[in-house]
XYZ file of C-alpha atoms in Angstrom:
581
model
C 0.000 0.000 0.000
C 1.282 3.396 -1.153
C 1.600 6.052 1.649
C 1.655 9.138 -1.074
C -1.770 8.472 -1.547
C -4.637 7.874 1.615
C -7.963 5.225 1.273
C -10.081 7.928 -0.136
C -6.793 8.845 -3.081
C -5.935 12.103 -1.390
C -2.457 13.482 -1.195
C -1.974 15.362 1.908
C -0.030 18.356 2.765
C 1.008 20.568 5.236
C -0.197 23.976 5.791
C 3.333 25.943 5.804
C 4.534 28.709 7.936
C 7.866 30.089 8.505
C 9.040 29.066 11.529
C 10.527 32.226 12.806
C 7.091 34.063 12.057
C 5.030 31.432 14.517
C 7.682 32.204 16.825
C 7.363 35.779 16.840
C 3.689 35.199 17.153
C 3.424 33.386 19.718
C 5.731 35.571 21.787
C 4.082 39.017 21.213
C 0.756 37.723 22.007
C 1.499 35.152 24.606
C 0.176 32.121 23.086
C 1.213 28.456 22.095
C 2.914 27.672 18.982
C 0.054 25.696 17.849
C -2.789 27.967 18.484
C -0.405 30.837 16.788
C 0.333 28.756 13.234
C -3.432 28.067 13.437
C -4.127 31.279 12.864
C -0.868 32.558 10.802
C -3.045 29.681 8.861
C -5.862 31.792 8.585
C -4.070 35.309 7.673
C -4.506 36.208 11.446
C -0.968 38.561 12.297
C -0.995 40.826 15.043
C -2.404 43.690 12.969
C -6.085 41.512 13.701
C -5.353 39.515 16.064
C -7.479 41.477 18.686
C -10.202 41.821 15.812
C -10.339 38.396 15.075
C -10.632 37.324 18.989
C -12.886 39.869 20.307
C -15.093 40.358 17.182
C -17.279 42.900 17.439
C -20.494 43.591 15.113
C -20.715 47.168 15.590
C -16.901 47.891 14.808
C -17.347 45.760 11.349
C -19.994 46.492 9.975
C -19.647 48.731 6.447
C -21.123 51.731 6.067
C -24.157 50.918 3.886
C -24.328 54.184 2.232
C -21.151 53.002 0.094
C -22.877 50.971 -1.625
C -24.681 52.207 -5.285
C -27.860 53.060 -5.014
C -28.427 52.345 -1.458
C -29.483 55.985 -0.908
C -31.827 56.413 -3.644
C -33.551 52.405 -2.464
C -33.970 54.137 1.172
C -35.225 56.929 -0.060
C -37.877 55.312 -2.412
C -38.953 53.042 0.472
C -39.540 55.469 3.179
C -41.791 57.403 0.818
C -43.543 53.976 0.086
C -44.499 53.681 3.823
C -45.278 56.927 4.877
C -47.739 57.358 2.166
C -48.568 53.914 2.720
C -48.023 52.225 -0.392
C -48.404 48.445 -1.410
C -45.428 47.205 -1.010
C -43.901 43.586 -2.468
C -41.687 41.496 -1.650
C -40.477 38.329 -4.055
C -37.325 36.253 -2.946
C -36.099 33.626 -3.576
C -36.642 30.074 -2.195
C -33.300 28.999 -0.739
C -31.869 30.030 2.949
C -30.487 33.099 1.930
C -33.849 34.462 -0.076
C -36.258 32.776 2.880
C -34.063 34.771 5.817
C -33.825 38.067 3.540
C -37.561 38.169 2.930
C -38.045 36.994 6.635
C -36.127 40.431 8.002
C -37.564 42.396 5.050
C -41.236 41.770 6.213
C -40.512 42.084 9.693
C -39.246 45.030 9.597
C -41.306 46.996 7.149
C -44.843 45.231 9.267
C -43.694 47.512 11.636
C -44.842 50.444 10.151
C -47.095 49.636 7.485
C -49.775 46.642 7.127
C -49.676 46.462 3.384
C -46.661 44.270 2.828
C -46.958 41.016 0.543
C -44.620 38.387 0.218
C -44.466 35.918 -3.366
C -41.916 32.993 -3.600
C -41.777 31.460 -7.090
C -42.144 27.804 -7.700
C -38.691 25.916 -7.588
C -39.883 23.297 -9.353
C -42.278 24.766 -12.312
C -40.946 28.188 -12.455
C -37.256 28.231 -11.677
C -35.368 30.829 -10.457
C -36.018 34.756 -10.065
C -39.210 36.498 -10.226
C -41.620 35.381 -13.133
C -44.563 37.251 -15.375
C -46.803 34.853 -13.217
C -45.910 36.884 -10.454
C -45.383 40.244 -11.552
C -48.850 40.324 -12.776
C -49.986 39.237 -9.497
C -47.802 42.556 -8.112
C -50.226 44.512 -10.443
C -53.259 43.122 -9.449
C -52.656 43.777 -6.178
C -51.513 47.475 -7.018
C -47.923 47.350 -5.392
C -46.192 50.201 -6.409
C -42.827 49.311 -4.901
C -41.695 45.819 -5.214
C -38.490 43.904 -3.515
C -36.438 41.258 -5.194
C -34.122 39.446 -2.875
C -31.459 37.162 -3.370
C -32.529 37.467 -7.398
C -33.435 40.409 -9.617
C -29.908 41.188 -11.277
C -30.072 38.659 -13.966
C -34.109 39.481 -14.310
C -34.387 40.800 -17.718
C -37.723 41.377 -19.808
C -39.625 40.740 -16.567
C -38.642 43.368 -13.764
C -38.485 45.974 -16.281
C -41.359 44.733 -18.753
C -43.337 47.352 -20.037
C -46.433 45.892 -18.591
C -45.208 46.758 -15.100
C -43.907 50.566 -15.293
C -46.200 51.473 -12.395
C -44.186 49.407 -10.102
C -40.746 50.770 -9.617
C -38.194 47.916 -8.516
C -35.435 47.740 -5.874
C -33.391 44.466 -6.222
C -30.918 43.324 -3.277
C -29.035 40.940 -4.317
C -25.526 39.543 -4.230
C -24.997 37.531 -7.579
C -22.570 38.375 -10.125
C -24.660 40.652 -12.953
C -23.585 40.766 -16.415
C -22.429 44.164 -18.032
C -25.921 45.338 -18.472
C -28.293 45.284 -15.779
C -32.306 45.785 -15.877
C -33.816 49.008 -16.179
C -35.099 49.354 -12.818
C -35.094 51.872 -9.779
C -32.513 50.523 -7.889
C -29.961 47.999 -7.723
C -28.274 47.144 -4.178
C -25.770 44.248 -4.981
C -22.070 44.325 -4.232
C -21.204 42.161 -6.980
C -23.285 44.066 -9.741
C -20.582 45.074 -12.209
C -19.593 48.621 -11.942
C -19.513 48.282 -8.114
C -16.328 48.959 -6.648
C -16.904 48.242 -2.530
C -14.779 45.610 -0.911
C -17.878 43.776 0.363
C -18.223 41.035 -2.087
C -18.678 38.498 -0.128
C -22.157 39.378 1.649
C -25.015 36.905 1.458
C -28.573 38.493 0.028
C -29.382 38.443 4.022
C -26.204 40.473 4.711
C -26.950 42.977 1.969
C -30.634 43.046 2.979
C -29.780 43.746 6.614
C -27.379 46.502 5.350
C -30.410 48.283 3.496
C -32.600 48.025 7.113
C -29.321 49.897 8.558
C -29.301 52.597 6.224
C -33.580 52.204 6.630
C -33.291 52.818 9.822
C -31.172 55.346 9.885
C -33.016 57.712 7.740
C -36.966 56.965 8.928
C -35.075 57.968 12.448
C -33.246 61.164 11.033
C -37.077 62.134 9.479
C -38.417 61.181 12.299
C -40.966 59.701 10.281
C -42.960 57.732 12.319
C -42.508 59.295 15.998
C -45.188 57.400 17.558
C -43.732 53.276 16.342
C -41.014 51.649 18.403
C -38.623 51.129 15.921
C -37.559 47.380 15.296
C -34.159 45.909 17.147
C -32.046 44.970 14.377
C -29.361 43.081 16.759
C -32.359 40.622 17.331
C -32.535 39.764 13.354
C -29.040 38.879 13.183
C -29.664 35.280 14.113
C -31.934 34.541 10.839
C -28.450 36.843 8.827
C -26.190 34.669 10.304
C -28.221 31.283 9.268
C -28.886 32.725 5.429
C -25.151 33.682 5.448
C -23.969 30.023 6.565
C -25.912 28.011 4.428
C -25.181 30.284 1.291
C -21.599 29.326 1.976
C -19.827 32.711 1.428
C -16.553 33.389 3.146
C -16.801 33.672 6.757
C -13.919 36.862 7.001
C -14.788 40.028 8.941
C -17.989 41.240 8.547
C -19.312 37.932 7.970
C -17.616 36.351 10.662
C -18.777 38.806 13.119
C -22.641 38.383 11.807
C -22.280 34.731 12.282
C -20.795 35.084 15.619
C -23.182 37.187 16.601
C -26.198 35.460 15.605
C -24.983 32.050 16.812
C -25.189 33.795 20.341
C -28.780 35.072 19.728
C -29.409 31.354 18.552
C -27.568 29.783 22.179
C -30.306 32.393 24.410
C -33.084 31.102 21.461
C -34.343 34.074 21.073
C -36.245 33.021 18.231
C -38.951 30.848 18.430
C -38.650 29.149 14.990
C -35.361 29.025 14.653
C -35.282 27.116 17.964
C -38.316 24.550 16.903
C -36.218 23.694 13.791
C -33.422 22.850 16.464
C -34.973 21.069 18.369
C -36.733 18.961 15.328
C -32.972 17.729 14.310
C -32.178 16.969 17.858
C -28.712 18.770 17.847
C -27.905 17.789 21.322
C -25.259 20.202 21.815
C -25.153 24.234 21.551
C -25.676 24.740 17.763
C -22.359 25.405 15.689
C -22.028 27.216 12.452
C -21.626 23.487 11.390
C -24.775 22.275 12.839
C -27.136 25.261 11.193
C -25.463 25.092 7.956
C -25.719 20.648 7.723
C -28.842 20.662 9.775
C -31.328 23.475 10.243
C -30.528 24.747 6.543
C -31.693 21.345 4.578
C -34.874 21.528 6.422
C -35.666 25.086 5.374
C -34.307 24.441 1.739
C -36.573 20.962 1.791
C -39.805 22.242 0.991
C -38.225 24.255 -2.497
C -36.884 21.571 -3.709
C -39.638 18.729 -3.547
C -42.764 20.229 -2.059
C -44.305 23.933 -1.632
C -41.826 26.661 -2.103
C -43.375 29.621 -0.413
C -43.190 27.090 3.013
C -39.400 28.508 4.500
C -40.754 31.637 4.420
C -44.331 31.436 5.586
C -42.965 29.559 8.540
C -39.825 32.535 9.423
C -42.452 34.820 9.242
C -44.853 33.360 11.692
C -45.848 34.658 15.083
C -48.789 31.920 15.193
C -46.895 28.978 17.635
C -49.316 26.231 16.730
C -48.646 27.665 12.832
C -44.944 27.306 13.372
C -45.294 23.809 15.596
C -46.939 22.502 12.208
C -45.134 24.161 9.733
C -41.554 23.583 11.349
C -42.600 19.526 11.580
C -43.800 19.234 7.853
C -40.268 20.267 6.609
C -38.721 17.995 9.094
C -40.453 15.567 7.300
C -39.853 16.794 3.950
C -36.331 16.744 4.297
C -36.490 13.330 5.342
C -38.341 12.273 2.163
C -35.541 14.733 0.213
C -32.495 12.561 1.675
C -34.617 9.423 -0.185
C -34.732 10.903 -3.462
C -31.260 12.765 -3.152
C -29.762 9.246 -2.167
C -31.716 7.551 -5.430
C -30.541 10.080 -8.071
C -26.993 10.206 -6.445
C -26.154 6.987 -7.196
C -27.698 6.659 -10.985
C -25.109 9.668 -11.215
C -22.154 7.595 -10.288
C -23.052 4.937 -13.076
C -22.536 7.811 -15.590
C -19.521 9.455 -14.144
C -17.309 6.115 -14.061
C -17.010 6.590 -18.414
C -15.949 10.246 -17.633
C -12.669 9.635 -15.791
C -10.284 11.348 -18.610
C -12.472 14.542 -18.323
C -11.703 17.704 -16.179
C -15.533 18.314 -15.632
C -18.849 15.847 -15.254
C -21.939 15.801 -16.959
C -24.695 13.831 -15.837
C -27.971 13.674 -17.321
C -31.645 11.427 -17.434
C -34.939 11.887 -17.949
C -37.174 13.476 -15.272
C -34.776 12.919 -12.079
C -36.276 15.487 -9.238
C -35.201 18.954 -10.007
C -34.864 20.049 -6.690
C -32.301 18.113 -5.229
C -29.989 18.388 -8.714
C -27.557 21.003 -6.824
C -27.174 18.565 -3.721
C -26.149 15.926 -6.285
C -24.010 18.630 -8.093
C -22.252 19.168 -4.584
C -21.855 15.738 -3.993
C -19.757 14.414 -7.247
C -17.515 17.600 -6.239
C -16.594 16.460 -2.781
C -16.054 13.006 -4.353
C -14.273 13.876 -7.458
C -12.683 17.110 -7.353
C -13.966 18.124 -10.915
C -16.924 20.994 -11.449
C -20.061 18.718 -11.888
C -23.099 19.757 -13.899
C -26.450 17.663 -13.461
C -29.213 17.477 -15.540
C -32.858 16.702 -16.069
C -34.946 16.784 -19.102
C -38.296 16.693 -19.639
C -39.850 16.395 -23.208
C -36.833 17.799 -24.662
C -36.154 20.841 -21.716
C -32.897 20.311 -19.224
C -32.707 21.740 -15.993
C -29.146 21.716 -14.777
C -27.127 22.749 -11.627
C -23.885 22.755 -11.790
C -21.179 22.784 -8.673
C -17.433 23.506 -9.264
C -14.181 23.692 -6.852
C -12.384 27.093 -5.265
C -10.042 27.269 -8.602
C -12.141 27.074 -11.221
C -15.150 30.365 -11.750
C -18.061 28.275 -13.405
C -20.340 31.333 -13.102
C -18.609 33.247 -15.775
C -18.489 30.060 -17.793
C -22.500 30.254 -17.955
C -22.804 34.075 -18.185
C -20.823 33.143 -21.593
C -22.601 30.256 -22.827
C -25.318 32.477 -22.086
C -24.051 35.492 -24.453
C -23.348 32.903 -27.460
C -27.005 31.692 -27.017
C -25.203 27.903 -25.939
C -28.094 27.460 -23.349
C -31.362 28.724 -22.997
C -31.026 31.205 -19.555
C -28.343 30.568 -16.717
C -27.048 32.691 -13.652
C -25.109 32.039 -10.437
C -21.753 32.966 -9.186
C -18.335 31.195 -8.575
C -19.474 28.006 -6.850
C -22.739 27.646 -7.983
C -25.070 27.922 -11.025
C -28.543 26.983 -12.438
C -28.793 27.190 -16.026
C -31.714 25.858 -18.883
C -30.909 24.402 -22.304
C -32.451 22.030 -24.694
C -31.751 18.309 -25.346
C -30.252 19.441 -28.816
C -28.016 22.089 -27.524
C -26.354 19.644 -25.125
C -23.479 18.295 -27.366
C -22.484 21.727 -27.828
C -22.548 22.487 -24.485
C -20.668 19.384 -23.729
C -18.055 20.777 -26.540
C -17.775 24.380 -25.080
C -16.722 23.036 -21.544
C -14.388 20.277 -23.057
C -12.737 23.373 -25.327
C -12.738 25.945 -21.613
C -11.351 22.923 -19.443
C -8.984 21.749 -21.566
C -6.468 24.845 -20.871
C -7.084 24.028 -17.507
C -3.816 22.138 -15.712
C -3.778 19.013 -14.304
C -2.887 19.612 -10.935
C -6.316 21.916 -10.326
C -7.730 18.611 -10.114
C -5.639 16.856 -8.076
C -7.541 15.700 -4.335
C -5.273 17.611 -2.004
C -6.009 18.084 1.453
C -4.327 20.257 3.149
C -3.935 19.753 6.802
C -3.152 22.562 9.799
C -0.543 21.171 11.919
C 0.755 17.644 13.193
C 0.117 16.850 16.957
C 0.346 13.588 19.109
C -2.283 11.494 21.072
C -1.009 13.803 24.240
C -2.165 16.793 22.697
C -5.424 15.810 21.985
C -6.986 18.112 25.556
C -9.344 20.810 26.613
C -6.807 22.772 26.197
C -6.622 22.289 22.454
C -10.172 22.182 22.443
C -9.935 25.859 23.973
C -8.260 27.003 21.347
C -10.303 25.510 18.935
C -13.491 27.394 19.912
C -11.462 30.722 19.685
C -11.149 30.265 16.374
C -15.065 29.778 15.943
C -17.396 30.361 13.731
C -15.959 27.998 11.453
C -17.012 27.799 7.554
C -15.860 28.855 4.094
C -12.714 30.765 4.248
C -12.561 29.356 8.262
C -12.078 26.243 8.272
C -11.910 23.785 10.539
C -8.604 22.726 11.461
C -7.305 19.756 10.652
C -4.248 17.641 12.135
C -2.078 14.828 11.171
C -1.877 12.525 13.867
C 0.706 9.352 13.676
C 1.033 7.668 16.726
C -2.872 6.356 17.710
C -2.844 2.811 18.769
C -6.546 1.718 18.584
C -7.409 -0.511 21.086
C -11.197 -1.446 19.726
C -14.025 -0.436 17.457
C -17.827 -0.127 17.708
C -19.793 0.080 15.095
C -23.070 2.210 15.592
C -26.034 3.070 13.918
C -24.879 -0.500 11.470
C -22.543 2.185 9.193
C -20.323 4.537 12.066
C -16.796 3.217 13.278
C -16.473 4.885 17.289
C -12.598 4.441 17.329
C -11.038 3.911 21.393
C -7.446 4.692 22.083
C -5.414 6.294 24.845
C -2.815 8.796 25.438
C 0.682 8.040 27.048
C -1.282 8.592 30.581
C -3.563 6.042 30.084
C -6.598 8.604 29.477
C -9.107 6.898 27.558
C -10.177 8.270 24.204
C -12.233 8.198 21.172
C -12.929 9.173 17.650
C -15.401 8.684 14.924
C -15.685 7.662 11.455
C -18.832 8.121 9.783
C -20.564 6.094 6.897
C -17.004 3.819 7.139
C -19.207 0.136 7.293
C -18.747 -1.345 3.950
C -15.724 1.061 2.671
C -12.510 0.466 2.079
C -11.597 2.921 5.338
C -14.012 0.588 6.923
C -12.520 -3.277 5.825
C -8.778 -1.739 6.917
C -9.806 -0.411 10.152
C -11.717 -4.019 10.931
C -8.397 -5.467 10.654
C -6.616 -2.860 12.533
C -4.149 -5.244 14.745
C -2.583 -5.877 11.310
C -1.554 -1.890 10.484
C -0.092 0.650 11.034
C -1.981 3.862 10.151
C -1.953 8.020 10.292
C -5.396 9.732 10.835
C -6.226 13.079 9.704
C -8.967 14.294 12.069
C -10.824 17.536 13.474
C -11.181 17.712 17.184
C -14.715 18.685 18.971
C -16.248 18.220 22.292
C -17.662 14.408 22.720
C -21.503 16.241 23.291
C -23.158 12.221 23.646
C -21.255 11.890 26.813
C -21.560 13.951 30.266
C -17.663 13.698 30.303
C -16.883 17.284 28.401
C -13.411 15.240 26.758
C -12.210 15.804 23.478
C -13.492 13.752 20.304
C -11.495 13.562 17.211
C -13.931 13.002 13.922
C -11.522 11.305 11.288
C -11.839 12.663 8.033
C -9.207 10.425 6.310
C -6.812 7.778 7.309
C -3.404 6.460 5.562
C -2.036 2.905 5.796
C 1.845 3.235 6.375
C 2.894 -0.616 6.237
């Protein structure tokens, strides 16, 4: 057996820092060699360092105003409610469009009743706001209408002729193509001739922004003297759930909305949040990890195989017996969704085993459930390391999501297969995009990403895990786990560390749940420890570590509080294991 490669064909590598600079580090700020490479790791120097530990929401915040047309969005809106317009809200169906509408609604109920909320179909309609919709809008006479989380990309439907008595504001954060629609106002950090340093905000996180800047200016007015205004601190737990699942980089502002919010989440502040909790039975105090695996399936469950409009009916809800049943249907849901995820997932991997010689994947069958195509998507990623497109058709029409890794931008790749009229309609950003073509345009498709991916190098694709530090059985503590949770919230651009860990002796295994492997070992003191390694039963990970008197093997593992036991001891979870003889 090879030792350049592990079981699951992953080179590993080591994180490096110069020795001298962990050194220095460590000294100025009185802190462990370890924890100070962790966070060298992380581009944490003593220029942040205080940032980073004590982060605070109100020092990182940007000033909304910087952003175009934030001012002339505010202004439209407070003239909406004082002279107490119909106003509309449509957003989309996902985490990030079901918390922006959520905070949206809340706060403008506060001062005017006339506030409607319209989440297209996922499944019939797609993406983005529709003519279906928009002429609802009209009927209803809204003369200022919201899009959240969509709108850039919504051409020949926000700005239809048909609908030039309702003026537009779109808050969004998706990449926009060098035009944008003809429409009031346009709050998105990634629209093209932006130029703020806040790219990385979720819709939520630009949405909360524009009830900042809201807020601000209804209080300089002082347009509505006799209303409490709303408590925006107390809607950053439903910003810091949108930004987490949307999976944008968890660096300063982010970091300190998700920190935030995670400690509204611990008091439960919020009612619904803390039903959908409890529903998943996270028996431990919810990580960024636990909301984004999962509390943010359940509220993406009902888009993608049942009623759309569902997420956000139920994080609007003050009716407890409304969110009791609401919050237990999508429990449910998203139980049936792991069924038909599971079923599609694995008709997938019979098509991707004649694609081995090609830098991307394409999968494709008749009338597989659109809405779990982008879990699927995500899923040949992790396992392959190649951007993955999947698609249905139906009677000719595909519906496609497609996935891709950090190095590779598959979001301009559809914005130009868009502009040469390859596929029908497609939008996203980097990571992630939806896109619509026809059964007969697929071989050209299939020929424009061989022709793009073909100048791509080798090595992109190469499964490389890089690893934090190495440390021994002995330093596996609370006092590691200490420094662990100062480096929390953990997620995209944060991420968990990982360590190389050579000298575990396992001493047995128990297999739970018929598919887990609960690893014991001690240290050099004779404590008693543990690890786990999930889904191993029936793997190759699995058959080696069954016959573990036989080898000798390194572990690379995160490290998190064992929450199934009363004992408060360190757990290592094993993400990948090499067998040295």
């Amino acid at each position: 057996m090879s030792s350049d490669k592990s079981l699951t064909n992953h080179i590993w590598r080591e994180k490096k820092i110069l020795s001298n600079l962990v050194e220095s580090f460590s000294q100025k700020k009185s802190i462990s060699h370890l924890f100070s490479k962790l966070l060298l790791c992380r581009d944490i120097n003593e220029e942040n360092f205080d940032q980073f530990i004590n982060s605070n929401i109100l020092n990182n915040l940007p000033d909304p105003f910087e952003l175009l047309d934030m001012k002339k969005g505010i202004k439209r809106c407070c003239e909406a409610l004082y002279n107490n317009e119909n106003i509309g809200i449509i957003a989309d169906y996902d985490v990030d469009g079901s918390t922006s509408a959520s905070i949206l609604y809340k706060f403008l109920k506060t001062y005017s009743p006339n506030i409607t909320i319209k989440i297209p179909s996922r499944l019939s309609e797609g993406y983005g706001p529709n003519l279906r919709l928009m002429d609802e809008m009209l009927k209803e006479k809204v003369s200022l209408l919201f899009t959240l989380d969509c709108g850039t990309s919504a051409f020949n439907i926000i700005d239809h002729p048909n609908y030039n008595d309702t003026e537009v504001i779109v808050i969004d954060h998706h990449l926009s193509e060098f035009k944008l629609p003809n429409v009031h106002s346009i709050i998105n950090p990634n629209r093209h001739d932006e130029n703020s340093k806040y790219k990385d905000f979720a819709a939520v996180g630009v949405t909360f922004l524009f009830l900042m800047a809201l807020r601000k200016y209804i209080r300089e007015l002082n347009l509505f003297p006799s209303i409490k205004e709303p408590n925006l601190l107390f809607f950053l737990d439903l910003v810091a759930v949108g930004t987490i699942c949307d999976i944008v980089n968890i660096n300063s502002y982010n970091r300190s909305i998700v920190k935030k919010g995670l400690d509204l989440i611990h008091q439960r502040r919020n009612k619904i949040l803390s039903k959908i909790i409890d529903n998943t039975k996270i028996n431990n105090t919810p990580t960024a990890r636990d909301i984004g695996f999962s509390v943010g399936p359940q509220i993406n469950a009902a888009s993608r195989i049942d009623d759309s409009s569902l997420a956000t009916k139920l994080l609007i809800s003050d009716d407890e017996n409304e969110i009791d049943i609401i919050s237990r249907k999508l429990y449910l849901i998203n139980e049936k969704r792991k069924l038909i995820e599971d079923n599609i997932f694995k008709q997938a991997l019979e098509q991707v085993y004649n694609q081995h010689n090609e830098k991307y994947i394409i999968v494709y069958k008749e009338n597989w459930h659109h809405g779990v195509l982008g879990i699927v998507a995500s899923k040949l990623v992790a396992l392959y390391n190649k951007p993955s497109f999947v698609i249905s058709f139906n009677n000719g029409k595909g519906t496609c999501s497609g996935r891709s890794i950090d190095q590779i931008d598959i979001g301009n790749l559809v914005l130009e297969l868009k502009n040469t009229k390859l596929i029908e309609e497609g939008g996203g950003h980097k990571m992630a995009v939806g896109l619509k073509l026809q059964f007969s345009q697929l071989e050209n498709f299939q020929n424009f990403l061989r022709n793009k991916f073909s100048s791509f190098q080798n090595n992109l694709f190469q499964k490389t895990i890089l690893y934090d530090a190495e440390i021994s059985v002995n330093q596996i503590n609370n006092e590691l786990l200490n420094i662990l949770e100062q480096l929390e919230p953990f997620g995209k651009g944060n991420e968990e560390p990982e360590f190389l860990i050579k000298d575990i002796i396992i001493e047995k295994i128990k297999i739970i749940k018929d598919k887990h492997f609960l690893i014991f070992f001690k240290n050099d003191q004779g404590l008693n420890l543990k690890g786990i390694s999930f889904n191993s039963k029936n793997t190759e990970i699995g058959d080696y570590l069954l016959k573990h008197q036989q080898y000798k093997f390194y572990f690379l593992a995160s490290l998190k509080r064992d929450n199934f036991t009363n004992n408060n001891v360190p757990q290592l979870i094993f993400r990948d294991i090499k067998v040295i003889n």
